Amino acid sequence: MNGQDRTIAERMFPVVLVVAMLVTTAARAGDVMYRVRDEVLHDIDPRLFGQFMERPSWGEIGPEGALVPGTHELQPKVVELLERMKIPIIRFPGGTDVHVLDWRDMISHVPGRGADRPVSTGHKGDKVTNNFGYDEFLRLCKRLRAEPIIVVGLFQAHQGRKPLAEAALEAAGLVAYCNARQGAKLPEGMPDWPSVRALNGHPEPYGVKYWQIGNETWFYFKKLKKVLPGRAAKHYADCVMAYARAMLAVDPDIVFIVDGHGPTYEATRLVRDQLGDKVRHFVFHDYLPWAIGKDVKKDGKAVAVDELSVTDIWYAWVATPYIDDDGLSYFSEPIMDEARRKGFKIAVTEWNWNGWWTRPRGALNSSLAKGIGAAGFLHALMRSADVIEIGCQSMLVGKSWGISAILADPEATEPPYYMPSGQATMLYSRHHGPKLLALEATGIPTYVQPIRMEGIRPRDKVAYLDSLVTASDETVFFHVISRHFDEAIEINVDVTDVGRFTGKARHYVLTGRLRNRPGPGQPRQVADITHTDMTYDGRVLKVVLPARSVSCIELYRK
């Protein structure tokens, strides 16, 4: 902690600061013990560490702002950063704008239009180009060896703004463009989309398996209930079924991802009753904390934002998404219990630590804190991986939004760089095992988090160290978030229950500067992932975790 921050913290939060220092002093003495158990809790699907390549229009334009100027291609250095991330699955293109955009605007040589692509208007009236479209996205997925998820808009049909049969046929046309072979028999009235795809340089089908019907339809379900009292769920199900039937008529091998959060669950259940396993995943999204303004409370009482210290803000921001009775990150979503009872799977196709100050701004606005908070989301995903198979962090590439994994310069004069939340997901994607193991822990220091700010809730107990273990046949991966603001913590990891080990380990750690603005000679990128090789007795590893960090420690089996 620098002098200014320490002065603020001691003045604004003296009791908690002293308690935290006392607790972690004990922890540094070697009291923190983890014992990895030879018990598999559930599988870890690598698709948990996916990304959402949104193509928005309002204040951010996503990959449109990361292109080589005047072309349809991503800047080479952006692609280099993407390749390092080892992304297993990518969702595209929306998002909110998918409800108002015509997919045909995102390809070239549409019949009757010529070669060029038009400029589109987003849901808030903003203009956005279509230089990065379906062909560019799907070619990128092939290069990255990432599975694509394509989203089709349901809003126009669902709200009666377009005849259902027409809207469903348009969605099926996109399936034909992506998946149908040249010369295939297509539904009556459908253009020869495979020939258009060939004209655009890809004669062979792309073979897109996953299709998401609609995006965040729960937001307009309330209005639908007023218009169609008692019939909203059936109407929604009828719309989804019409889309599904039209799309399956083009490619019977595709599968669907459909909203299942809140009021959409009963309607989606009706669809699954008819389509069975063709509805592969139900969806919920999770963002926290959203806009942080005047409605902030501390110890249950309203408090002005400018009264919060740097450490107040830090310890609130890193306690996400939700904290259980042991002080660890988890998801609080009713559909997960339903999934366990009914045997279906879940895709969280949008998630991230997504928050910003309105006015006045707080004493801290740290991208590193947001990255540590995003790691809490990753732990929540992994703890619920018995039902959650897919996660898509939002968003992958942008020019200005702080939730972007990669920020790029639209003029391509400055190099692109990673943001900490994207680096957290990259760390886990590159270093994890396919099985989640049971973990016993003693001596874990905790703190009280008394602040409510938008979606972030107060908790009597938050663990400074949030840990879990994954494993493969060759390696045990110890994952740990260190939430402590300014104290390193020593831990012991006992692996004697899970086999014989070589006595060699590698410690990968994500850490960086607290302040976003670079100092003299510092890069714009806030954080880095570094590694250190270690040796131990093959039984108990002792390691010191830096403050404000996310770690993965690989322990190698004999």
Tab-separated table of N, CA and C in Angstrom, residues 39-123:
chain	number	residue	atom	x	y	z
A	39	GLU	N	-10.845	-37.467	-3.925
A	39	GLU	CA	-12.298	-37.556	-4.136
A	39	GLU	C	-12.686	-36.588	-5.250
A	40	VAL	N	-13.227	-37.124	-6.335
A	40	VAL	CA	-13.658	-36.281	-7.446
A	40	VAL	C	-15.068	-35.777	-7.161
A	41	LEU	N	-15.235	-34.460	-7.154
A	41	LEU	CA	-16.556	-33.863	-6.936
A	41	LEU	C	-17.370	-33.847	-8.223
A	42	HIS	N	-16.759	-33.432	-9.321
A	42	HIS	CA	-17.414	-33.460	-10.634
A	42	HIS	C	-16.401	-33.078	-11.699
A	43	ASP	N	-16.834	-33.196	-12.948
A	43	ASP	CA	-15.979	-32.836	-14.073
A	43	ASP	C	-15.904	-31.323	-14.241
A	44	ILE	N	-14.830	-30.878	-14.859
A	44	ILE	CA	-14.657	-29.477	-15.258
A	44	ILE	C	-14.608	-29.447	-16.785
A	45	ASP	N	-15.651	-28.907	-17.392
A	45	ASP	CA	-15.683	-28.794	-18.851
A	45	ASP	C	-14.806	-27.613	-19.269
A	46	PRO	N	-13.867	-27.803	-20.201
A	46	PRO	CA	-13.013	-26.681	-20.619
A	46	PRO	C	-13.800	-25.503	-21.191
A	47	ARG	N	-15.049	-25.760	-21.644
A	47	ARG	CA	-15.859	-24.677	-22.203
A	47	ARG	C	-16.334	-23.684	-21.139
A	48	LEU	N	-16.061	-23.975	-19.856
A	48	LEU	CA	-16.345	-22.980	-18.805
A	48	LEU	C	-15.552	-21.698	-19.039
A	49	PHE	N	-14.420	-21.811	-19.734
A	49	PHE	CA	-13.507	-20.684	-19.873
A	49	PHE	C	-13.620	-20.041	-21.257
A	50	GLY	N	-14.867	-19.980	-21.761
A	50	GLY	CA	-15.128	-19.384	-23.060
A	50	GLY	C	-15.270	-17.874	-22.993
A	51	GLN	N	-15.560	-17.278	-24.145
A	51	GLN	CA	-15.644	-15.825	-24.269
A	51	GLN	C	-16.854	-15.439	-25.119
A	52	PHE	N	-17.299	-14.204	-24.939
A	52	PHE	CA	-18.390	-13.624	-25.722
A	52	PHE	C	-17.811	-12.491	-26.559
A	53	MET	N	-17.766	-12.690	-27.882
A	53	MET	CA	-17.268	-11.663	-28.790
A	53	MET	C	-18.451	-10.821	-29.250
A	54	GLU	N	-18.875	-9.920	-28.394
A	54	GLU	CA	-20.055	-9.107	-28.688
A	54	GLU	C	-19.725	-8.062	-29.739
A	55	ARG	N	-20.718	-7.795	-30.583
A	55	ARG	CA	-20.621	-6.739	-31.579
A	55	ARG	C	-21.675	-5.680	-31.214
A	56	PRO	N	-21.404	-4.856	-30.156
A	56	PRO	CA	-22.379	-3.840	-29.744
A	56	PRO	C	-22.268	-2.589	-30.615
A	57	SER	N	-23.077	-1.587	-30.261
A	57	SER	CA	-23.063	-0.349	-31.048
A	57	SER	C	-23.052	0.901	-30.171
A	58	TRP	N	-23.393	0.762	-28.901
A	58	TRP	CA	-23.571	1.933	-28.047
A	58	TRP	C	-22.339	2.165	-27.165
A	59	GLY	N	-21.508	3.139	-27.543
A	59	GLY	CA	-20.323	3.468	-26.763
A	59	GLY	C	-19.171	2.509	-26.971
A	60	GLU	N	-19.428	1.397	-27.584
A	60	GLU	CA	-18.424	0.366	-27.842
A	60	GLU	C	-18.825	-0.368	-29.105
A	61	ILE	N	-17.850	-0.777	-29.910
A	61	ILE	CA	-18.160	-1.458	-31.172
A	61	ILE	C	-17.472	-2.813	-31.281
A	62	GLY	N	-16.899	-3.293	-30.163
A	62	GLY	CA	-16.333	-4.634	-30.141
A	62	GLY	C	-15.260	-4.828	-31.189
A	63	PRO	N	-15.296	-5.954	-31.913
A	63	PRO	CA	-14.237	-6.241	-32.889
A	63	PRO	C	-14.168	-5.238	-34.032
A	64	GLU	N	-15.260	-4.495	-34.263
A	64	GLU	CA	-15.201	-3.448	-35.296
A	64	GLU	C	-14.116	-2.420	-34.982
A	65	GLY	N	-13.787	-2.255	-33.690
A	65	GLY	CA	-12.747	-1.306	-33.284
A	65	GLY	C	-11.372	-1.923	-33.176
A	66	ALA	N	-11.222	-3.183	-33.605
A	66	ALA	CA	-9.931	-3.867	-33.493
A	66	ALA	C	-9.425	-4.345	-34.846
A	67	LEU	N	-9.983	-3.782	-35.927
A	67	LEU	CA	-9.609	-4.204	-37.274
A	67	LEU	C	-8.426	-3.400	-37.810
A	68	VAL	N	-7.738	-3.984	-38.756
A	68	VAL	CA	-6.802	-3.187	-39.548
A	68	VAL	C	-7.644	-2.157	-40.288
A	69	PRO	N	-7.385	-0.868	-40.096
A	69	PRO	CA	-8.247	0.154	-40.696
A	69	PRO	C	-8.468	-0.070	-42.194
A	70	GLY	N	-9.748	0.020	-42.585
A	70	GLY	CA	-10.105	-0.116	-43.989
A	70	GLY	C	-10.230	-1.545	-44.468
A	71	THR	N	-10.171	-2.526	-43.542
A	71	THR	CA	-10.258	-3.932	-43.935
A	71	THR	C	-11.318	-4.647	-43.095
A	72	HIS	N	-11.477	-5.937	-43.379
A	72	HIS	CA	-12.363	-6.797	-42.600
A	72	HIS	C	-11.589	-7.656	-41.594
A	73	GLU	N	-10.297	-7.481	-41.478
A	73	GLU	CA	-9.455	-8.384	-40.704
A	73	GLU	C	-9.004	-7.769	-39.390
A	74	LEU	N	-8.986	-8.599	-38.340
A	74	LEU	CA	-8.467	-8.150	-37.057
A	74	LEU	C	-6.984	-7.815	-37.172
A	75	GLN	N	-6.559	-6.850	-36.369
A	75	GLN	CA	-5.147	-6.494	-36.340
A	75	GLN	C	-4.323	-7.720	-35.940
A	76	PRO	N	-3.202	-7.974	-36.610
A	76	PRO	CA	-2.405	-9.178	-36.308
A	76	PRO	C	-2.028	-9.314	-34.835
A	77	LYS	N	-1.741	-8.197	-34.179
A	77	LYS	CA	-1.356	-8.293	-32.762
A	77	LYS	C	-2.552	-8.650	-31.883
A	78	VAL	N	-3.762	-8.267	-32.304
A	78	VAL	CA	-4.960	-8.703	-31.586
A	78	VAL	C	-5.107	-10.211	-31.698
A	79	VAL	N	-4.900	-10.726	-32.895
A	79	VAL	CA	-4.997	-12.174	-33.104
A	79	VAL	C	-3.941	-12.903	-32.273
A	80	GLU	N	-2.749	-12.347	-32.175
A	80	GLU	CA	-1.702	-12.968	-31.355
A	80	GLU	C	-2.150	-13.083	-29.901
A	81	LEU	N	-2.754	-12.013	-29.374
A	81	LEU	CA	-3.233	-12.056	-27.993
A	81	LEU	C	-4.355	-13.078	-27.837
A	82	LEU	N	-5.236	-13.151	-28.819
A	82	LEU	CA	-6.317	-14.138	-28.773
A	82	LEU	C	-5.767	-15.559	-28.767
A	83	GLU	N	-4.752	-15.816	-29.576
A	83	GLU	CA	-4.184	-17.167	-29.650
A	83	GLU	C	-3.593	-17.598	-28.321
A	84	ARG	N	-3.024	-16.663	-27.570
A	84	ARG	CA	-2.431	-17.009	-26.277
A	84	ARG	C	-3.486	-17.384	-25.234
A	85	MET	N	-4.715	-16.977	-25.457
A	85	MET	CA	-5.752	-17.164	-24.437
A	85	MET	C	-6.291	-18.580	-24.361
A	86	LYS	N	-6.074	-19.393	-25.398
A	86	LYS	CA	-6.574	-20.774	-25.434
A	86	LYS	C	-8.075	-20.793	-25.138
A	87	ILE	N	-8.840	-20.130	-26.007
A	87	ILE	CA	-10.282	-19.981	-25.811
A	87	ILE	C	-10.997	-21.199	-26.382
A	88	PRO	N	-11.801	-21.904	-25.579
A	88	PRO	CA	-12.432	-23.126	-26.084
A	88	PRO	C	-13.718	-22.907	-26.870
A	89	ILE	N	-14.452	-21.828	-26.553
A	89	ILE	CA	-15.746	-21.592	-27.195
A	89	ILE	C	-16.008	-20.093	-27.193
A	90	ILE	N	-16.571	-19.579	-28.300
A	90	ILE	CA	-16.806	-18.129	-28.432
A	90	ILE	C	-18.214	-17.892	-28.943
A	91	ARG	N	-18.922	-17.022	-28.263
A	91	ARG	CA	-20.284	-16.641	-28.642
A	91	ARG	C	-20.243	-15.355	-29.471
A	92	PHE	N	-21.176	-15.249	-30.444
A	92	PHE	CA	-21.181	-14.121	-31.388
A	92	PHE	C	-22.574	-14.016	-32.010
A	93	PRO	N	-23.113	-12.850	-32.400
A	93	PRO	CA	-22.536	-11.513	-32.286
A	93	PRO	C	-23.164	-10.683	-31.164
A	94	GLY	N	-24.338	-11.102	-30.647
A	94	GLY	CA	-24.998	-10.355	-29.576
A	94	GLY	C	-25.684	-11.326	-28.658
A	95	GLY	N	-26.046	-10.799	-27.497
A	95	GLY	CA	-26.064	-9.402	-27.130
A	95	GLY	C	-27.362	-8.732	-27.529
A	96	THR	N	-27.527	-7.564	-26.901
A	96	THR	CA	-28.753	-6.797	-27.037
A	96	THR	C	-29.058	-6.422	-28.477
A	97	ASP	N	-28.040	-6.074	-29.252
A	97	ASP	CA	-28.286	-5.624	-30.621
A	97	ASP	C	-28.774	-6.735	-31.545
A	98	VAL	N	-28.639	-8.001	-31.131
A	98	VAL	CA	-29.074	-9.085	-32.009
A	98	VAL	C	-30.578	-9.010	-32.277
A	99	HIS	N	-31.315	-8.292	-31.420
A	99	HIS	CA	-32.763	-8.192	-31.589
A	99	HIS	C	-33.160	-7.287	-32.750
A	100	VAL	N	-32.260	-6.379	-33.123
A	100	VAL	CA	-32.648	-5.392	-34.137
A	100	VAL	C	-31.822	-5.492	-35.415
A	101	LEU	N	-30.753	-6.269	-35.396
A	101	LEU	CA	-29.877	-6.334	-36.559
A	101	LEU	C	-30.290	-7.449	-37.507
A	102	ASP	N	-30.077	-7.230	-38.781
A	102	ASP	CA	-30.337	-8.207	-39.830
A	102	ASP	C	-29.029	-8.953	-40.090
A	103	TRP	N	-29.032	-10.267	-39.910
A	103	TRP	CA	-27.781	-11.017	-40.059
A	103	TRP	C	-27.188	-10.872	-41.454
A	104	ARG	N	-28.024	-10.626	-42.448
A	104	ARG	CA	-27.535	-10.502	-43.810
A	104	ARG	C	-26.632	-9.281	-43.998
A	105	ASP	N	-26.758	-8.304	-43.086
A	105	ASP	CA	-25.882	-7.130	-43.157
A	105	ASP	C	-24.434	-7.469	-42.813
A	106	MET	N	-24.206	-8.643	-42.244
A	106	MET	CA	-22.870	-9.017	-41.781
A	106	MET	C	-22.185	-10.019	-42.700
A	107	ILE	N	-22.692	-10.132	-43.938
A	107	ILE	CA	-22.005	-10.909	-44.972
A	107	ILE	C	-21.978	-10.090	-46.256
A	108	SER	N	-21.128	-10.484	-47.165
A	108	SER	CA	-21.026	-9.803	-48.461
A	108	SER	C	-21.830	-10.560	-49.517
A	109	HIS	N	-22.117	-9.866	-50.620
A	109	HIS	CA	-22.763	-10.453	-51.802
A	109	HIS	C	-24.166	-11.000	-51.522
A	110	VAL	N	-24.900	-10.320	-50.661
A	110	VAL	CA	-26.296	-10.711	-50.447
A	110	VAL	C	-27.066	-10.479	-51.744
A	111	PRO	N	-27.865	-11.439	-52.191
A	111	PRO	CA	-28.612	-11.268	-53.442
A	111	PRO	C	-29.410	-9.969	-53.464
A	112	GLY	N	-29.233	-9.230	-54.543
A	112	GLY	CA	-29.941	-7.968	-54.698
A	112	GLY	C	-29.249	-6.777	-54.090
A	113	ARG	N	-28.103	-6.986	-53.408
A	113	ARG	CA	-27.433	-5.882	-52.725
A	113	ARG	C	-26.056	-5.572	-53.302
A	114	GLY	N	-25.414	-6.534	-53.930
A	114	GLY	CA	-24.038	-6.324	-54.362
A	114	GLY	C	-23.064	-6.796	-53.301
A	115	ALA	N	-21.790	-6.440	-53.477
A	115	ALA	CA	-20.727	-6.989	-52.633
A	115	ALA	C	-20.614	-6.309	-51.273
A	116	ASP	N	-20.976	-5.039	-51.189
A	116	ASP	CA	-20.713	-4.260	-49.979
A	116	ASP	C	-21.700	-4.577	-48.861
A	117	ARG	N	-21.267	-4.276	-47.649
A	117	ARG	CA	-22.113	-4.436	-46.470
A	117	ARG	C	-22.586	-3.066	-45.993
A	118	PRO	N	-23.841	-2.947	-45.587
A	118	PRO	CA	-24.349	-1.652	-45.139
A	118	PRO	C	-23.904	-1.337	-43.720
A	119	VAL	N	-24.117	-0.099	-43.308
A	119	VAL	CA	-23.963	0.302	-41.909
A	119	VAL	C	-25.280	0.020	-41.198
A	120	SER	N	-25.207	-0.541	-40.002
A	120	SER	CA	-26.413	-0.901	-39.266
A	120	SER	C	-26.707	0.110	-38.160
A	121	THR	N	-27.942	0.055	-37.662
A	121	THR	CA	-28.369	0.904	-36.549
A	121	THR	C	-28.694	0.020	-35.363
A	122	GLY	N	-28.012	0.267	-34.247
A	122	GLY	CA	-28.214	-0.535	-33.051
A	122	GLY	C	-29.500	-0.198	-32.327
A	123	HIS	N	-29.739	-0.890	-31.200
A	123	HIS	CA	-31.026	-0.761	-30.505
A	123	HIS	C	-31.213	0.605	-29.856
